[in-house]
PDB file of C-alpha atoms and ligand atoms in Angstrom:
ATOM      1  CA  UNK H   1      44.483  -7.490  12.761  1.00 98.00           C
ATOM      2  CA  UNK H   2      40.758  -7.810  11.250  1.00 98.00           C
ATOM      3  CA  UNK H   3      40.657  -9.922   8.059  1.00 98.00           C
ATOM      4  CA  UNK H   4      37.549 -10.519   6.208  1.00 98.00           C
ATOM      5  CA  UNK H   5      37.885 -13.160   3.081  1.00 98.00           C
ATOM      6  CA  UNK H   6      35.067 -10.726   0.779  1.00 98.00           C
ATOM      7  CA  UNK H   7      32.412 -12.815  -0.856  1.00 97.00           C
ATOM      8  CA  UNK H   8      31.893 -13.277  -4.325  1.00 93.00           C
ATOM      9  CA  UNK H   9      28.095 -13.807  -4.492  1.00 93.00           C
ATOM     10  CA  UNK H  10      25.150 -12.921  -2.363  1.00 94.00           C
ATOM     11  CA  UNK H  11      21.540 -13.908  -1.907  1.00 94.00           C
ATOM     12  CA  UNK H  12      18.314 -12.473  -3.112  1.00 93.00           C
ATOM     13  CA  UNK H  13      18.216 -10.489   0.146  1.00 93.00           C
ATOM     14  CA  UNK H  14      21.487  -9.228  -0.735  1.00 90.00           C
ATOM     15  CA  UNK H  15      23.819 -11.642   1.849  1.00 93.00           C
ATOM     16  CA  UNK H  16      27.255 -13.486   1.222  1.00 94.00           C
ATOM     17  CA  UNK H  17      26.435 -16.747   0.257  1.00 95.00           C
ATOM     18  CA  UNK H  18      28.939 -19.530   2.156  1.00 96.00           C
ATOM     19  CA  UNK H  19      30.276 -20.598  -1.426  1.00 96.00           C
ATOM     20  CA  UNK H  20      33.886 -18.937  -2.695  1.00 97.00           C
ATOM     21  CA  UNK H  21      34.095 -18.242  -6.587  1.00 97.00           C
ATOM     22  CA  UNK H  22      36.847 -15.652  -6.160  1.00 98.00           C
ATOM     23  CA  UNK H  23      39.508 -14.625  -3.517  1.00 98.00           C
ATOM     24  CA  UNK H  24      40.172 -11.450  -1.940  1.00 98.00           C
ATOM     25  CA  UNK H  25      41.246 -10.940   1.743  1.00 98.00           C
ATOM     26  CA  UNK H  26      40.707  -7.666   2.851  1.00 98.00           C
ATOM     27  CA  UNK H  27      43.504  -6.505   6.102  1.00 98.00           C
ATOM     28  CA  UNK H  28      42.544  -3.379   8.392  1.00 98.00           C
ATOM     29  CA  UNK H  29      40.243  -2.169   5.302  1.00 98.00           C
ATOM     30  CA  UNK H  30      43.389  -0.860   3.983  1.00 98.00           C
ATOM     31  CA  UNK H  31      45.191  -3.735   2.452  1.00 98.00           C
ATOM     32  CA  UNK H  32      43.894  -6.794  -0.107  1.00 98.00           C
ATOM     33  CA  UNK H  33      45.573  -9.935  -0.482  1.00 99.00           C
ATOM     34  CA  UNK H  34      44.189 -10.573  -3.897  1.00 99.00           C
ATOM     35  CA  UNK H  35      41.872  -9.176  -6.195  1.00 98.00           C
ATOM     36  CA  UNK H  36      39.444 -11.272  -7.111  1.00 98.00           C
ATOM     37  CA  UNK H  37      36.114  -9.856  -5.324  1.00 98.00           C
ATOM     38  CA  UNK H  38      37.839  -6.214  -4.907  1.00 98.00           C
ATOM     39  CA  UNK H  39      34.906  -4.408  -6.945  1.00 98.00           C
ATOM     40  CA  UNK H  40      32.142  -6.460  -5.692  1.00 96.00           C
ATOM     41  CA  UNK H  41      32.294  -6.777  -1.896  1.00 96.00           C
ATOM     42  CA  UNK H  42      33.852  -3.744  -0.307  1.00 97.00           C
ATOM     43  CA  UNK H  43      31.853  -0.984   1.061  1.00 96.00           C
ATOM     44  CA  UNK H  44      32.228   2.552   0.306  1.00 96.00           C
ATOM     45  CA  UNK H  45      34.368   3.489   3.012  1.00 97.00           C
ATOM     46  CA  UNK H  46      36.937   0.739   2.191  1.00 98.00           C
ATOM     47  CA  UNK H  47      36.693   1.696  -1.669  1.00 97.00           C
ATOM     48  CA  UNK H  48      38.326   4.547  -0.098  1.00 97.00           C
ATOM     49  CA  UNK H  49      40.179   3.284   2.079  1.00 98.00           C
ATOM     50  CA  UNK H  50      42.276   0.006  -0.028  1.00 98.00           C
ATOM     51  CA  UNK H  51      45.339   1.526  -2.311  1.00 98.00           C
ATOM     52  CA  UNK H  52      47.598  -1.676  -1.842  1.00 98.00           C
ATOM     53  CA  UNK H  53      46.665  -5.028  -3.530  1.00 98.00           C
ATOM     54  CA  UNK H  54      48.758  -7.825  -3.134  1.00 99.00           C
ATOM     55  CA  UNK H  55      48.670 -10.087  -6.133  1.00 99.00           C
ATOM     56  CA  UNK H  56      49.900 -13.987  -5.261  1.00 99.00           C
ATOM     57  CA  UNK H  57      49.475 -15.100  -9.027  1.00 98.00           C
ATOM     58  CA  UNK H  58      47.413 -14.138 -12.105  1.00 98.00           C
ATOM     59  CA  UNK H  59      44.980 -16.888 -11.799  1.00 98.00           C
ATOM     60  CA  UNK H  60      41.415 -15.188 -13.159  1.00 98.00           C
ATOM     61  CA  UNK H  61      39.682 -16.462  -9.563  1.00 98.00           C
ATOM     62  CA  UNK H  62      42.226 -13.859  -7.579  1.00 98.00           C
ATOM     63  CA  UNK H  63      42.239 -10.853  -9.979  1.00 98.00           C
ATOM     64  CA  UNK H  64      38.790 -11.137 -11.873  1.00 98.00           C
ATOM     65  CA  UNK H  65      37.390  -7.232 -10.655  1.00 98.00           C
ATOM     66  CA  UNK H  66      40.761  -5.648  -9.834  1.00 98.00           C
ATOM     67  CA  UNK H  67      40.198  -4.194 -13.404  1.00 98.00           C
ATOM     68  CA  UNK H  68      37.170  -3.049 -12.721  1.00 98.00           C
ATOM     69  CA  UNK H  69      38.177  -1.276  -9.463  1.00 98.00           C
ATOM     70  CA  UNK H  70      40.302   0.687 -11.040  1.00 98.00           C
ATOM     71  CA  UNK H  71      37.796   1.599 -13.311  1.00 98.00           C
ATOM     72  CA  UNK H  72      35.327   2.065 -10.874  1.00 97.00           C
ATOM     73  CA  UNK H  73      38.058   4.866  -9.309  1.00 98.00           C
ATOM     74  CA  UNK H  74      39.467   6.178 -12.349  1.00 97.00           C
ATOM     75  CA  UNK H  75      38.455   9.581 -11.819  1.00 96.00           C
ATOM     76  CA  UNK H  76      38.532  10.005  -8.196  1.00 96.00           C
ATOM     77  CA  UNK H  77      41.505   9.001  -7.118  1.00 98.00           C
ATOM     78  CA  UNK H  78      44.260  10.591  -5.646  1.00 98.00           C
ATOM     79  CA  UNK H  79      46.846   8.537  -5.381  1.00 98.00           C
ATOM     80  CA  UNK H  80      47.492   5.469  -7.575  1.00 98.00           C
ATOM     81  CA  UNK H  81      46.422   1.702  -6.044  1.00 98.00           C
ATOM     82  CA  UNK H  82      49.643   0.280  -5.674  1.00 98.00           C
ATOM     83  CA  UNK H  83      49.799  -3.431  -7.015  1.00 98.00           C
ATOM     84  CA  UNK H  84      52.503  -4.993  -5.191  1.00 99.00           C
ATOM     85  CA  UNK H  85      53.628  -8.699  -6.946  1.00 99.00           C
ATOM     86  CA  UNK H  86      56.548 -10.215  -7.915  1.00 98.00           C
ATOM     87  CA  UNK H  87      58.067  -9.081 -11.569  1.00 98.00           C
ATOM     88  CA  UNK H  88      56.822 -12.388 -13.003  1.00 98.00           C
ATOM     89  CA  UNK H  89      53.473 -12.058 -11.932  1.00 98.00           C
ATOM     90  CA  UNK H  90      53.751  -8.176 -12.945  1.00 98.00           C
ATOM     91  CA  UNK H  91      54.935  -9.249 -16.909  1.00 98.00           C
ATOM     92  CA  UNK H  92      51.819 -11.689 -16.413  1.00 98.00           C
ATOM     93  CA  UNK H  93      49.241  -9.271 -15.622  1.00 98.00           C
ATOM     94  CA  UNK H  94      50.477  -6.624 -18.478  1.00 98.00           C
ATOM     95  CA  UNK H  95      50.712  -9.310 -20.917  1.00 98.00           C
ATOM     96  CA  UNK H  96      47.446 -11.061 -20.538  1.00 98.00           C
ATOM     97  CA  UNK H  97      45.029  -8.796 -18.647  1.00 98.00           C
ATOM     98  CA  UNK H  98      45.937  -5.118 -18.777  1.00 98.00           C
ATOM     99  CA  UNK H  99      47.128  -5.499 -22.473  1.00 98.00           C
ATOM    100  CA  UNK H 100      44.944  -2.769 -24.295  1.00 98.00           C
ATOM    101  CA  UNK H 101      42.678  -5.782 -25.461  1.00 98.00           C
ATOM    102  CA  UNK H 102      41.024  -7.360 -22.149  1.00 98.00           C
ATOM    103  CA  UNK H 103      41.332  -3.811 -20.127  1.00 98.00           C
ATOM    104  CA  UNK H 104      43.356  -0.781 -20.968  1.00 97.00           C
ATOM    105  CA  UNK H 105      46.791  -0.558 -19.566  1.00 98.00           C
ATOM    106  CA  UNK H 106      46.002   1.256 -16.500  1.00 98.00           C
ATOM    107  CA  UNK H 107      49.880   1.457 -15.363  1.00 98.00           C
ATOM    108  CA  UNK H 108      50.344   4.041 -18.320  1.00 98.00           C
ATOM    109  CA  UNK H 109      47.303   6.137 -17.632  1.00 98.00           C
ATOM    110  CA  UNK H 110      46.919   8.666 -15.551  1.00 98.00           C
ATOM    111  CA  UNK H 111      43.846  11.110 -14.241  1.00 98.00           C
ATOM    112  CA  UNK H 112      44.082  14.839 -13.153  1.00 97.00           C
ATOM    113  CA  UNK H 113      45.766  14.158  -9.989  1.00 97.00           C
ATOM    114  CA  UNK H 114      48.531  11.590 -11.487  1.00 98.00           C
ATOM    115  CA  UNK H 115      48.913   7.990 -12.259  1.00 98.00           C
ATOM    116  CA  UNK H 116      45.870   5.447 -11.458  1.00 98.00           C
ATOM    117  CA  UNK H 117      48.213   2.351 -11.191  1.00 98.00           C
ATOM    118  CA  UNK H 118      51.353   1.822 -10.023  1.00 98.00           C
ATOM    119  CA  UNK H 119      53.671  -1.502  -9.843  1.00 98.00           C
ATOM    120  CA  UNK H 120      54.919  -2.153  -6.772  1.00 98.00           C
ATOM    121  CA  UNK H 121      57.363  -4.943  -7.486  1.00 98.00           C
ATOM    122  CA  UNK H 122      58.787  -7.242  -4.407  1.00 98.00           C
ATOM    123  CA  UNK H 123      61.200 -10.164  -4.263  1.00 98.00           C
ATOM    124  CA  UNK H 124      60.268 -13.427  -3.076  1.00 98.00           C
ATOM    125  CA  UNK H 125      62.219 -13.984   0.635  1.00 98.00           C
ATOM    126  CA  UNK H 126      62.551 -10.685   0.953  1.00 98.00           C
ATOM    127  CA  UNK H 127      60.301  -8.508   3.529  1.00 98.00           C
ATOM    128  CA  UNK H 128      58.783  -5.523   2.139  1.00 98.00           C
ATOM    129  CA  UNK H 129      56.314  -2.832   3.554  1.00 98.00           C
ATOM    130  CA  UNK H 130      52.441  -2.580   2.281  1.00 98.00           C
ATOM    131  CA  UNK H 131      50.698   0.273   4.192  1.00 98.00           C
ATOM    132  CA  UNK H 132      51.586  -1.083   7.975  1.00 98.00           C
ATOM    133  CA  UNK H 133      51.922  -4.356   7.265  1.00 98.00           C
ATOM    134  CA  UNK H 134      55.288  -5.854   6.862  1.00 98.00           C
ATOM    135  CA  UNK H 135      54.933  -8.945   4.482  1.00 98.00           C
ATOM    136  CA  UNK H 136      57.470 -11.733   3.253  1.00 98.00           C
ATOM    137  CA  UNK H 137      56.138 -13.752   0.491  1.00 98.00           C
ATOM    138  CA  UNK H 138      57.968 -16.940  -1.346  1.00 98.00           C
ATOM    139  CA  UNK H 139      57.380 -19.185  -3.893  1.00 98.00           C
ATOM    140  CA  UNK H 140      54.606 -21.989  -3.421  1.00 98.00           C
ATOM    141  CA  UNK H 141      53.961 -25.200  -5.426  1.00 98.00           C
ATOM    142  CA  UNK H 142      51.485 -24.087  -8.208  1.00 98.00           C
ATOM    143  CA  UNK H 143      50.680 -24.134 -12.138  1.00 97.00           C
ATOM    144  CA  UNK H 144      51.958 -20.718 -12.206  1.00 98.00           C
ATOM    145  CA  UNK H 145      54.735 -18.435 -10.848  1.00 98.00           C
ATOM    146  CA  UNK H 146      52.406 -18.070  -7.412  1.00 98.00           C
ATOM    147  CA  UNK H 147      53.375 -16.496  -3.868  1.00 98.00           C
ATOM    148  CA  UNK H 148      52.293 -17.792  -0.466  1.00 98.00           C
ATOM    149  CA  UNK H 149      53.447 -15.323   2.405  1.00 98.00           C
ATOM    150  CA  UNK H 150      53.402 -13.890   6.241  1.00 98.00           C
ATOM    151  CA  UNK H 151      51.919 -10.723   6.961  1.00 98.00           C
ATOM    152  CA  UNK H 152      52.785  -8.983  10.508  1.00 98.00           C
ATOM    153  CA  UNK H 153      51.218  -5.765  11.646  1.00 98.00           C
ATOM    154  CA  UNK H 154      54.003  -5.932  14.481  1.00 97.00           C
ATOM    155  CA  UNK H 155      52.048  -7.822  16.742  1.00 97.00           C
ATOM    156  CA  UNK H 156      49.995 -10.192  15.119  1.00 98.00           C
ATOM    157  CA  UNK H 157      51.177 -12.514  12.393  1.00 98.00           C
ATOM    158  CA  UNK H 158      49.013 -14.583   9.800  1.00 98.00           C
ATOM    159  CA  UNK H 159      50.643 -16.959   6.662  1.00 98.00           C
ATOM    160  CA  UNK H 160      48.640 -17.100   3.527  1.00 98.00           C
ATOM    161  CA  UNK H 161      49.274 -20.301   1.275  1.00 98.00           C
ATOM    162  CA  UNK H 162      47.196 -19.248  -1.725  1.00 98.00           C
ATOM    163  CA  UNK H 163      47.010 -21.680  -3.856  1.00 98.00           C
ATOM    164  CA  UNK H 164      49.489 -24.411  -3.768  1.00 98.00           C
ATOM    165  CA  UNK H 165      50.131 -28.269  -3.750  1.00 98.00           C
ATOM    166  CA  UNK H 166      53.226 -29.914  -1.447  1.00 98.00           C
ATOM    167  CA  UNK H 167      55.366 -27.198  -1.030  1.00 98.00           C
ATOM    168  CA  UNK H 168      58.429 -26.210   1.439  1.00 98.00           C
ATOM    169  CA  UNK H 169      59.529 -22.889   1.603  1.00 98.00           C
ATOM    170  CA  UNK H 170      56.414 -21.561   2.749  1.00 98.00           C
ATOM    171  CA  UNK H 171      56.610 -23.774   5.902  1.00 98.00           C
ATOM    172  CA  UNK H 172      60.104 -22.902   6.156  1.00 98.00           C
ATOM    173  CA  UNK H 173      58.889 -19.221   6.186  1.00 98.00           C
ATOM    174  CA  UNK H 174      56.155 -19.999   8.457  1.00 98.00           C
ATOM    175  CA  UNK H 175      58.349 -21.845  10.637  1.00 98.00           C
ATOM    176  CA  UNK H 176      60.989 -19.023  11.205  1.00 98.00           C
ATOM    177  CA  UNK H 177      57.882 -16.371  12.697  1.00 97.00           C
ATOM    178  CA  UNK H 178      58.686 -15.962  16.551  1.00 96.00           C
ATOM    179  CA  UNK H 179      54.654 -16.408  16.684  1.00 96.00           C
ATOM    180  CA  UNK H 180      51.969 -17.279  14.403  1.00 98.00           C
ATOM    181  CA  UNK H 181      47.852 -16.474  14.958  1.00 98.00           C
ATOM    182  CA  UNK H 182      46.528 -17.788  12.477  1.00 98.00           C
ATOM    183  CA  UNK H 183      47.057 -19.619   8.610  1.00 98.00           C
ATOM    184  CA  UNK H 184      44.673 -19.481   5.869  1.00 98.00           C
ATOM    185  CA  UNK H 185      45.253 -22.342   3.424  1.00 98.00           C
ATOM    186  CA  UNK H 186      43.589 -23.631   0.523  1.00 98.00           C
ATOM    187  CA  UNK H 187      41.768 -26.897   0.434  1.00 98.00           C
ATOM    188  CA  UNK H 188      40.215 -27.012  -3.111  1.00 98.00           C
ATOM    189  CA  UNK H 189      38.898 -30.540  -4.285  1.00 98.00           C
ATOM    190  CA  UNK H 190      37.647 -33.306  -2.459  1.00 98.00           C
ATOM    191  CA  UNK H 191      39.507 -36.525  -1.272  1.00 98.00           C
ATOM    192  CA  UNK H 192      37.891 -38.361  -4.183  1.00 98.00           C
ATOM    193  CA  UNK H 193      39.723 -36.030  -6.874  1.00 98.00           C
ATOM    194  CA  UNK H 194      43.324 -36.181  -5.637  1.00 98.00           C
ATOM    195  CA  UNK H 195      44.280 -36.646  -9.250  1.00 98.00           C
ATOM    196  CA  UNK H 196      42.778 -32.921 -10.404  1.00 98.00           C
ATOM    197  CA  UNK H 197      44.157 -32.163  -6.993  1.00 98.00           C
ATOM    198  CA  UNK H 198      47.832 -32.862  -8.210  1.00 98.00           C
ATOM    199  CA  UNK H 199      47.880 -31.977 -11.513  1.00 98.00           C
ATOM    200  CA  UNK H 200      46.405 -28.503 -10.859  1.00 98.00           C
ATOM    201  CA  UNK H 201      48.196 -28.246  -8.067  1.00 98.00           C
ATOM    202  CA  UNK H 202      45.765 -27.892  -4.890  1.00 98.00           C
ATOM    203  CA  UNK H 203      45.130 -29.975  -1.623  1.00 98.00           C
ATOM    204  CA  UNK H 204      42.726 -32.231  -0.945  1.00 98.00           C
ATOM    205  CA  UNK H 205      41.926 -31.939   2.626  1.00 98.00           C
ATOM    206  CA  UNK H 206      43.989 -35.468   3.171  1.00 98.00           C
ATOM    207  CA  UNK H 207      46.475 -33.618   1.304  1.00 98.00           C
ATOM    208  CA  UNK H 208      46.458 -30.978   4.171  1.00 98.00           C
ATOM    209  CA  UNK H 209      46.185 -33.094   6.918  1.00 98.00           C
ATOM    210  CA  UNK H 210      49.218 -34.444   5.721  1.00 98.00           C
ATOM    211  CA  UNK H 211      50.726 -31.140   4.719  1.00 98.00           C
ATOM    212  CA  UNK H 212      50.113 -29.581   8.174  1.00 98.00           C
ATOM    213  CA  UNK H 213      52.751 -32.009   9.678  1.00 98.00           C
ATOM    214  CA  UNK H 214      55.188 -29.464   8.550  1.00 98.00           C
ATOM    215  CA  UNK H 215      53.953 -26.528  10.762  1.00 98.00           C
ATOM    216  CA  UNK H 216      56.076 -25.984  13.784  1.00 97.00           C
ATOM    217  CA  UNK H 217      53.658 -23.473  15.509  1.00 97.00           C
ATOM    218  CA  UNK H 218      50.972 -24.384  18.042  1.00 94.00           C
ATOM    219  CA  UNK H 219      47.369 -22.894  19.436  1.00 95.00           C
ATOM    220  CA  UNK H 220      46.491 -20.753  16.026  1.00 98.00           C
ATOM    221  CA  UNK H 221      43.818 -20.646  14.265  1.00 98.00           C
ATOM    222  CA  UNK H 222      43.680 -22.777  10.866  1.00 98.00           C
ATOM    223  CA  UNK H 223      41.119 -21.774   8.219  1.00 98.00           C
ATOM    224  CA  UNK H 224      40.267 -23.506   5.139  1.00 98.00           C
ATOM    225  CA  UNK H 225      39.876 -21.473   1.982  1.00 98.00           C
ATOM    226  CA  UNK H 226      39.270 -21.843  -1.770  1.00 98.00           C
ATOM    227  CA  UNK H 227      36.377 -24.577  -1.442  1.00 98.00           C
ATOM    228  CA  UNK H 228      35.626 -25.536  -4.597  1.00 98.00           C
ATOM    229  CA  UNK H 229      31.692 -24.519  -4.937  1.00 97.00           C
ATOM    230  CA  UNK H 230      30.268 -27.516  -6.835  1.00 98.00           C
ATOM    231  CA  UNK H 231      32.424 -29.717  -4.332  1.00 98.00           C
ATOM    232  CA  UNK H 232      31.597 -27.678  -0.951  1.00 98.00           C
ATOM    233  CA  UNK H 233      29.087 -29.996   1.054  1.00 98.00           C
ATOM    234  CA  UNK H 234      31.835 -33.071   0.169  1.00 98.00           C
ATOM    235  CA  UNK H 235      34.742 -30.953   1.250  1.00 98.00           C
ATOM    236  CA  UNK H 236      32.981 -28.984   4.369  1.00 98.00           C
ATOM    237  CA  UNK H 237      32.601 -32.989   5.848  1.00 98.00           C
ATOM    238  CA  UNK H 238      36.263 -33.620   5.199  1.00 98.00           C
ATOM    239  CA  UNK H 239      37.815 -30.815   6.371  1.00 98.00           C
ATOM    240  CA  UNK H 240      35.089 -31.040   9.530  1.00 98.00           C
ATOM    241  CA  UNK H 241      36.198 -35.235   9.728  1.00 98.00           C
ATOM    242  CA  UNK H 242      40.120 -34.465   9.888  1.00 98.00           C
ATOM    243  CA  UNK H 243      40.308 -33.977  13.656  1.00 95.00           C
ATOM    244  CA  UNK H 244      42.747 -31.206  13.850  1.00 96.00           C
ATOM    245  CA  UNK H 245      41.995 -28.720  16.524  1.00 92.00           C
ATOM    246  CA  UNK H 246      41.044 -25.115  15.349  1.00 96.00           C
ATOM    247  CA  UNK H 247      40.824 -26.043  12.372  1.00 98.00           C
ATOM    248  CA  UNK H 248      37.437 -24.678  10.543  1.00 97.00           C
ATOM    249  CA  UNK H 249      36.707 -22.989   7.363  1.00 98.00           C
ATOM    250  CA  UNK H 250      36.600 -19.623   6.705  1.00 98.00           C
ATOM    251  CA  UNK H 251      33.091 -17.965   6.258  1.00 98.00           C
ATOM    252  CA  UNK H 252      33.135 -15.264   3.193  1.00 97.00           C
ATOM    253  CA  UNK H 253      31.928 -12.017   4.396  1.00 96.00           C
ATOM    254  CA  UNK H 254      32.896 -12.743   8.473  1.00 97.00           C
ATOM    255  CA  UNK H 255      35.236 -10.373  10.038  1.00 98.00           C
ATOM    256  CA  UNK H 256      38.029 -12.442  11.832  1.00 98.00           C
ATOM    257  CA  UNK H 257      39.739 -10.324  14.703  1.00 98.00           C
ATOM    258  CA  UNK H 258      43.185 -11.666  16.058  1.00 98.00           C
TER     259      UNK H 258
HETATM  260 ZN1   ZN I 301      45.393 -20.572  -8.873  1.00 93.65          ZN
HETATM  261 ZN1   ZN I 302      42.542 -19.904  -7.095  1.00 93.65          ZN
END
């Protein structure tokens, strides 16, 4: 499985810069776990290529361009991109972003070859199929109705957290995969701000040190995401200073192969 965490802002010269503003995982260059880079990073080919978006929660930092990707398509394509969230996160998204006042409401529009958008709702605990990735997602501890989840392409696994404070199911979730290669989890504010930390419901990286003591699995790969840019230098020393093996953070714009 080859994930790449798109970047959200590039050099003069045109390359990712280490700092992430928005989230967007891209899987196999067919899949997106979030949206929040979608129109900005991906190359032509994988325009093509991504029709499934998985939305964790409507936070502006994970969806910011998805409306613009559409847009982007509108005309060309031939088959909708398939927005797979939970109903919650669906009303969210049509009442607040694709509400015929921030961006048209592409899930009612439709070009010469059919619909642009199309809902794909799934239920949290519940495995469902994106593309050829079987995913279970469940609720995580955040300001909003917000998914964490395990993708498997059948013979490698990886666990998202997405944005979340202390939270159980999604080590309980975590826990139950015969094998895990690798988790991406957020670390967002330093140890310093463990007040902003809790009340907007992120980790510190003491938070995940402490956090981590729930996960059963051994010998994967743990990256850090969702620095927070004006805290990054702070947090990269942290995260380096916990002393947990394989533990790093993950570069924007790298391809990760496991
Ligand atoms: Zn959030
Ligand atoms: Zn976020």
């Amino acid at each position: 499985m080859k994930i790449q965490l798109l970047p959200s802002t590039f050099d003069g010269a045109g390359c990712a810069t280490p700092e992430q503003r928005l989230t967007c995982f891209l899987i196999d260059d067919r899949v997106t776990v979030d949206a929040g880079s979608i129109a900005l990073a991906l190359t032509d080919e994988q325009r093509e290529s991504v029709r499934d978006v998985i939305v964790t929660h409507p936070h502006m930092d994970h969806i910011a361009s998805l409306p613009i990707f559409i847009d982007d398509l509108f005309g060309s394509l031939t088959e909708p991109v398939r927005v797979h969230a939970t109903e919650e996160v669906i009303a969210l998204l049509e009442r607040d972003v694709f509400n015929w006042t921030v961006y048209p409401r592409f899930s009612e529009l439709k070009n010469q070859h059919g619909p642009v958008m199309q809902y794909m709702p799934f239920r949290t605990g519940e495995e469902f199929q994106v593309a050829h990735l079987k995913v279970t997602a469940v609720p995580v501890n955040h300001i909003v109705p917000t998914v964490g989840m395990v993708v498997s392409d059948g013979k490698v696994t990886v666990a998202f957290s997405s944005d979340t404070y202390h939270t159980e199911e999604f080590w309980e979730l975590v826990n139950s995969a015969p094998h895990l290669d690798a988790l991406l989890i957020e670390a967002s504010f330093p140890n310093s701000m463990a007040q902003l930390a809790e009340v907007s419901r992120h980790f510190t990286p003491a938070m995940l040190k402490q956090e981590l003591q729930k996960l059963n699995h051994n010998g994967l790969d743990i990256l850090t995401v969702h620095l927070k840019p004006a805290y990054r230098e702070t947090l990269v020393e942290e995260i380096n200073g916990l002393g947990i093996p394989r533990l790093g953070i993950m570069e924007p714009g790298r391809t990760y192969e496991w």
